[in-house]
Amino acid sequence: MPKTTNWTLGITLLVILGVLMISLINQSKKNRREMELRAEQNLLLVKGNIEESYSSALEEIREEYKLKFFLSQAKVPQHKFVTKLLQSNQWNGSPLSLVRKNDEQSSISLIDDQLVFKNYYEPKTLNWLNDYAEYDYELNIPFGVDFKNNREKYEPENYLLNFSFPIKKLVVRDEVYNTFFDELMLLDTAGLIHYPPKWAGIRLNVEDTLTVKKNGTQVMDMSLLNRTYKSYITDIQLEGFNVKVLAAITEETLEQSAYKVNHKLLVLLLLLVVFLFFG
């Protein structure tokens, strides 16, 4: 093959190679944009799961009130069954109590790794306890209620609930099944991380570094232990209580996703160019 022809073919292949490299760069940018869009969509799924988990956790609390009541009441037939179920005569579940209505407002707050409910009105549980009114004097045993020497009858409308449960219950489903994010955190409105324990106590400056997306998701860059993350944040309102959910992906993960393209053709063309110029 004449040398001129080799050069012509080589230059043609170089042009093709350049076009493919530009295409590779554009594809990488497209891959990253798609990855970021998927992150926003997955965060909304996490939000929905947390809202469902919150409802499930409250249902568990209702059942725990029943279990604690039966465990402490030797007079009711369920006592023996619950004792066997819990394999104990002592209550080791969530802290549960009844309080008389007072001037304090109802509140839900994040304290350390617990979601704490004070003066919470939950009619299902309060009305259920009323079904056992003949045992009202014994409500002092499981729930710390003072019935003034047994003369005061229990009335559901006069009482409220105090209880708490670990905030881990809100994200346990996504920790198991959602493998998209590298980190999943729960923050209060001030940006203080409450979960997971390894990041608990760190305060993030979320308000000054956020970029708001069209669907309401907020995005920020953050660094933890010398690793850089792209973080996606959304607010969740649980019965008037606000909590922030932060889901993060490392920059390494984003870069790996961006460059998931077929490099075999480029390598082949490069070898052909080298062969034509130096073969």
Short mmCIF file of C-alpha atoms in Angstrom, two decimals:
data_model
loop_
_atom_site.label_atom_id
_atom_site.label_comp_id
_atom_site.label_asym_id
_atom_site.label_seq_id
_atom_site.Cartn_x
_atom_site.Cartn_y
_atom_site.Cartn_z
CA MET A 1 0.00 0.00 0.00
CA PRO A 2 1.56 3.41 -0.99
CA LYS A 3 2.78 5.57 1.84
CA THR A 4 0.42 8.42 0.80
CA THR A 5 -2.52 6.10 1.08
CA ASN A 6 -1.40 5.05 4.55
CA TRP A 7 -1.23 8.67 5.66
CA THR A 8 -4.63 9.44 4.17
CA LEU A 9 -6.19 6.45 5.90
CA GLY A 10 -4.42 7.32 9.12
CA ILE A 11 -5.68 10.90 9.10
CA THR A 12 -9.18 9.65 8.31
CA LEU A 13 -9.01 7.30 11.28
CA LEU A 14 -7.72 10.12 13.48
CA VAL A 15 -10.72 12.22 12.51
CA ILE A 16 -13.02 9.33 13.28
CA LEU A 17 -11.22 8.78 16.57
CA GLY A 18 -11.65 12.47 17.48
CA VAL A 19 -15.36 12.32 16.71
CA LEU A 20 -15.71 9.22 18.87
CA MET A 21 -13.81 10.85 21.73
CA ILE A 22 -16.17 13.83 21.62
CA SER A 23 -19.06 11.38 21.58
CA LEU A 24 -17.52 9.62 24.60
CA ILE A 25 -17.30 12.87 26.54
CA ASN A 26 -20.90 13.76 25.71
CA GLN A 27 -22.02 10.27 26.67
CA SER A 28 -20.22 10.58 30.01
CA LYS A 29 -21.99 13.85 30.74
CA LYS A 30 -25.31 12.30 29.75
CA ASN A 31 -24.66 9.29 32.01
CA ARG A 32 -23.93 11.55 34.96
CA ARG A 33 -27.08 13.61 34.39
CA GLU A 34 -29.14 10.42 34.24
CA MET A 35 -27.49 9.16 37.44
CA GLU A 36 -28.31 12.42 39.23
CA LEU A 37 -31.92 12.27 38.00
CA ARG A 38 -32.20 8.70 39.27
CA ALA A 39 -30.87 9.90 42.61
CA GLU A 40 -33.63 12.48 42.89
CA GLN A 41 -36.25 9.87 41.98
CA ASN A 42 -34.85 7.36 44.45
CA LEU A 43 -34.89 9.98 47.20
CA LEU A 44 -38.62 10.48 46.64
CA LEU A 45 -39.06 6.71 46.99
CA VAL A 46 -37.12 6.82 50.26
CA LYS A 47 -39.37 9.64 51.45
CA GLY A 48 -42.48 7.57 50.72
CA ASN A 49 -40.99 4.57 52.52
CA ILE A 50 -40.21 6.68 55.59
CA GLU A 51 -43.77 7.98 55.73
CA GLU A 52 -45.06 4.41 55.58
CA SER A 53 -42.54 3.27 58.19
CA TYR A 54 -43.67 6.08 60.49
CA SER A 55 -47.26 4.83 60.34
CA SER A 56 -46.07 1.27 60.95
CA ALA A 57 -44.00 2.36 63.95
CA LEU A 58 -47.05 4.04 65.52
CA GLU A 59 -49.04 0.85 64.97
CA GLU A 60 -46.28 -1.10 66.75
CA ILE A 61 -46.49 1.35 69.64
CA ARG A 62 -50.24 0.69 69.93
CA GLU A 63 -49.55 -3.02 70.15
CA GLU A 64 -46.80 -2.46 72.71
CA TYR A 65 -49.20 -0.57 74.97
CA LYS A 66 -51.44 -3.64 74.91
CA LEU A 67 -48.57 -6.01 75.58
CA LYS A 68 -47.28 -3.93 78.47
CA PHE A 69 -50.77 -3.72 79.96
CA PHE A 70 -51.36 -7.48 79.75
CA LEU A 71 -47.88 -8.21 81.11
CA SER A 72 -48.67 -6.25 84.29
CA GLN A 73 -52.23 -7.52 84.83
CA ALA A 74 -52.30 -10.94 86.41
CA LYS A 75 -56.11 -10.79 86.44
CA VAL A 76 -56.56 -10.82 82.67
CA PRO A 77 -56.39 -14.12 80.75
CA GLN A 78 -53.89 -12.70 78.21
CA HIS A 79 -51.25 -12.27 80.94
CA LYS A 80 -49.91 -15.81 80.68
CA PHE A 81 -49.73 -15.72 76.88
CA VAL A 82 -47.87 -12.38 76.80
CA THR A 83 -45.42 -13.57 79.45
CA LYS A 84 -44.54 -16.55 77.26
CA LEU A 85 -44.42 -14.39 74.14
CA LEU A 86 -41.98 -11.92 75.68
CA GLN A 87 -40.18 -14.64 77.65
CA SER A 88 -40.07 -12.28 80.60
CA ASN A 89 -42.13 -10.85 83.44
CA GLN A 90 -40.40 -7.50 82.94
CA TRP A 91 -41.13 -4.94 80.24
CA ASN A 92 -38.08 -4.38 78.01
CA GLY A 93 -39.80 -2.64 75.11
CA SER A 94 -40.29 1.04 74.28
CA PRO A 95 -40.77 3.51 77.17
CA LEU A 96 -44.55 3.94 77.43
CA SER A 97 -46.61 5.98 79.87
CA LEU A 98 -49.95 7.73 80.40
CA VAL A 99 -50.23 11.33 81.60
CA ARG A 100 -53.18 13.43 82.57
CA LYS A 101 -53.98 16.32 80.27
CA ASN A 102 -52.06 19.42 81.25
CA ASP A 103 -51.09 22.83 79.94
CA GLU A 104 -48.08 21.51 78.03
CA GLN A 105 -48.48 21.33 74.28
CA SER A 106 -48.20 18.10 72.37
CA SER A 107 -44.77 17.69 70.78
CA ILE A 108 -42.70 15.36 68.62
CA SER A 109 -38.94 15.82 68.73
CA LEU A 110 -35.67 14.19 67.79
CA ILE A 111 -33.54 13.51 70.88
CA ASP A 112 -30.32 11.66 70.13
CA ASP A 113 -31.43 8.55 68.22
CA GLN A 114 -35.02 8.57 69.49
CA LEU A 115 -38.22 10.08 68.13
CA VAL A 116 -39.91 11.31 71.30
CA PHE A 117 -43.66 11.94 71.66
CA LYS A 118 -45.00 13.99 74.58
CA ASN A 119 -48.66 14.60 75.39
CA TYR A 120 -49.63 12.70 72.26
CA TYR A 121 -53.32 12.10 71.65
CA GLU A 122 -53.90 8.64 70.24
CA PRO A 123 -57.59 7.72 70.60
CA LYS A 124 -57.26 4.08 69.54
CA THR A 125 -54.95 3.21 72.41
CA LEU A 126 -56.73 5.40 74.95
CA ASN A 127 -60.13 3.95 74.06
CA TRP A 128 -58.73 0.43 74.10
CA LEU A 129 -57.55 0.90 77.68
CA ASN A 130 -61.04 2.03 78.57
CA ASP A 131 -62.30 -1.49 77.72
CA TYR A 132 -60.47 -2.64 80.84
CA ALA A 133 -61.94 0.02 83.11
CA GLU A 134 -62.54 -2.50 85.89
CA TYR A 135 -58.76 -2.73 86.22
CA ASP A 136 -58.26 1.06 86.24
CA TYR A 137 -56.49 1.07 89.62
CA GLU A 138 -53.79 -1.16 88.14
CA LEU A 139 -52.92 1.25 85.33
CA ASN A 140 -50.48 2.72 87.83
CA ILE A 141 -48.34 -0.41 87.47
CA PRO A 142 -47.54 -0.32 83.73
CA PHE A 143 -48.04 3.35 82.92
CA GLY A 144 -47.28 5.35 86.06
CA VAL A 145 -50.74 6.89 86.44
CA ASP A 146 -51.81 8.18 89.85
CA PHE A 147 -55.46 7.34 90.36
CA LYS A 148 -55.75 8.96 93.77
CA ASN A 149 -56.32 5.89 95.93
CA ASN A 150 -58.45 4.14 93.29
CA ARG A 151 -61.34 6.62 93.48
CA GLU A 152 -60.77 8.21 90.07
CA LYS A 153 -62.17 6.33 87.12
CA TYR A 154 -60.10 6.20 83.96
CA GLU A 155 -61.58 8.40 81.20
CA PRO A 156 -59.80 8.38 77.81
CA GLU A 157 -60.48 12.04 77.07
CA ASN A 158 -58.53 13.07 80.17
CA TYR A 159 -55.28 11.31 79.27
CA LEU A 160 -52.45 11.51 76.77
CA LEU A 161 -49.53 9.27 75.84
CA ASN A 162 -45.78 9.67 76.30
CA PHE A 163 -43.54 7.30 74.35
CA SER A 164 -40.57 7.07 72.03
CA PHE A 165 -39.03 4.74 69.48
CA PRO A 166 -35.64 4.57 67.67
CA ILE A 167 -35.52 6.68 64.53
CA LYS A 168 -33.80 3.73 62.87
CA LYS A 169 -37.30 2.32 62.39
CA LEU A 170 -37.95 5.05 59.81
CA VAL A 171 -35.12 4.00 57.49
CA VAL A 172 -34.61 0.31 58.22
CA ARG A 173 -36.47 -0.70 55.04
CA ASP A 174 -34.26 1.42 52.79
CA GLU A 175 -31.07 0.40 54.56
CA VAL A 176 -31.84 -3.18 53.61
CA TYR A 177 -33.34 -2.82 50.14
CA ASN A 178 -32.17 0.52 48.73
CA THR A 179 -28.63 -0.04 47.48
CA PHE A 180 -28.58 3.04 45.25
CA PHE A 181 -27.20 5.47 47.85
CA ASP A 182 -23.88 5.17 49.68
CA GLU A 183 -25.17 7.00 52.77
CA LEU A 184 -28.63 7.62 54.22
CA MET A 185 -29.05 10.12 57.07
CA LEU A 186 -31.76 11.75 59.18
CA LEU A 187 -31.23 15.38 60.23
CA ASP A 188 -33.21 17.87 62.25
CA THR A 189 -34.16 21.25 60.80
CA ALA A 190 -30.91 22.76 62.11
CA GLY A 191 -28.84 20.31 60.06
CA LEU A 192 -27.74 18.13 63.01
CA ILE A 193 -27.33 14.48 62.04
CA HIS A 194 -29.18 12.07 64.35
CA TYR A 195 -28.79 8.90 62.31
CA PRO A 196 -26.76 6.83 61.54
CA PRO A 197 -24.70 6.63 64.76
CA LYS A 198 -21.35 6.94 62.95
CA TRP A 199 -22.27 10.47 61.78
CA ALA A 200 -24.49 11.46 64.73
CA GLY A 201 -23.65 14.85 66.25
CA ILE A 202 -22.21 16.37 63.06
CA ARG A 203 -23.95 19.54 61.97
CA LEU A 204 -24.17 20.24 58.25
CA ASN A 205 -24.51 23.76 56.88
CA VAL A 206 -27.38 22.76 54.63
CA GLU A 207 -29.17 26.08 54.25
CA ASP A 208 -26.31 28.00 52.64
CA THR A 209 -25.11 25.32 50.23
CA LEU A 210 -28.28 23.95 48.68
CA THR A 211 -29.38 23.98 45.07
CA VAL A 212 -33.11 23.42 44.67
CA LYS A 213 -34.30 21.13 41.87
CA LYS A 214 -37.65 21.26 40.09
CA ASN A 215 -39.24 18.46 42.14
CA GLY A 216 -38.31 20.12 45.43
CA THR A 217 -35.25 17.98 46.05
CA GLN A 218 -32.27 19.95 47.32
CA VAL A 219 -28.71 19.15 46.29
CA MET A 220 -25.42 19.95 47.99
CA ASP A 221 -21.79 18.84 47.95
CA MET A 222 -20.32 17.66 51.24
CA SER A 223 -17.13 16.07 52.54
CA LEU A 224 -16.91 13.51 55.34
CA LEU A 225 -13.65 11.82 56.33
CA ASN A 226 -11.92 13.03 53.17
CA ARG A 227 -14.62 11.60 50.91
CA THR A 228 -16.68 13.88 48.69
CA TYR A 229 -20.39 13.24 48.28
CA LYS A 230 -23.20 14.55 46.14
CA SER A 231 -26.07 14.81 48.61
CA TYR A 232 -29.79 14.93 47.94
CA ILE A 233 -32.06 16.32 50.65
CA THR A 234 -35.80 16.47 51.09
CA ASP A 235 -38.04 17.54 53.96
CA ILE A 236 -40.62 15.21 55.49
CA GLN A 237 -43.47 16.39 57.66
CA LEU A 238 -44.71 13.83 60.17
CA GLU A 239 -47.81 15.16 61.91
CA GLY A 240 -46.40 18.67 61.97
CA PHE A 241 -42.88 17.54 62.88
CA ASN A 242 -40.22 18.29 60.26
CA VAL A 243 -37.23 16.07 59.59
CA LYS A 244 -34.69 16.15 56.78
CA VAL A 245 -33.66 13.07 54.85
CA LEU A 246 -30.22 13.17 53.26
CA ALA A 247 -29.18 10.53 50.74
CA ALA A 248 -25.62 10.74 49.44
CA ILE A 249 -23.57 9.24 46.62
CA THR A 250 -19.79 9.40 46.54
CA GLU A 251 -18.12 11.22 43.69
CA GLU A 252 -16.30 7.97 42.88
CA THR A 253 -19.65 6.25 42.31
CA LEU A 254 -20.85 9.08 40.09
CA GLU A 255 -17.65 9.03 38.05
CA GLN A 256 -17.78 5.27 37.60
CA SER A 257 -21.34 5.59 36.37
CA ALA A 258 -20.42 8.42 34.00
CA TYR A 259 -17.74 6.40 32.23
CA LYS A 260 -19.70 3.20 31.74
CA VAL A 261 -19.14 3.14 27.96
CA ASN A 262 -17.64 0.70 25.50
CA HIS A 263 -13.95 1.53 25.07
CA LYS A 264 -13.11 -1.49 22.91
CA LEU A 265 -13.77 0.29 19.63
CA LEU A 266 -11.58 3.24 20.62
CA VAL A 267 -8.74 0.94 21.61
CA LEU A 268 -9.03 -0.91 18.31
CA LEU A 269 -8.97 2.29 16.28
CA LEU A 270 -5.97 3.57 18.24
CA LEU A 271 -4.09 0.35 17.51
CA LEU A 272 -4.95 0.70 13.81
CA VAL A 273 -3.62 4.27 13.76
CA VAL A 274 -0.40 3.21 15.49
CA PHE A 275 -0.05 0.33 13.04
CA LEU A 276 -0.63 2.55 9.99
CA PHE A 277 1.83 5.23 11.13
CA PHE A 278 4.55 2.98 12.48
CA GLY A 279 3.83 -0.39 10.92
#
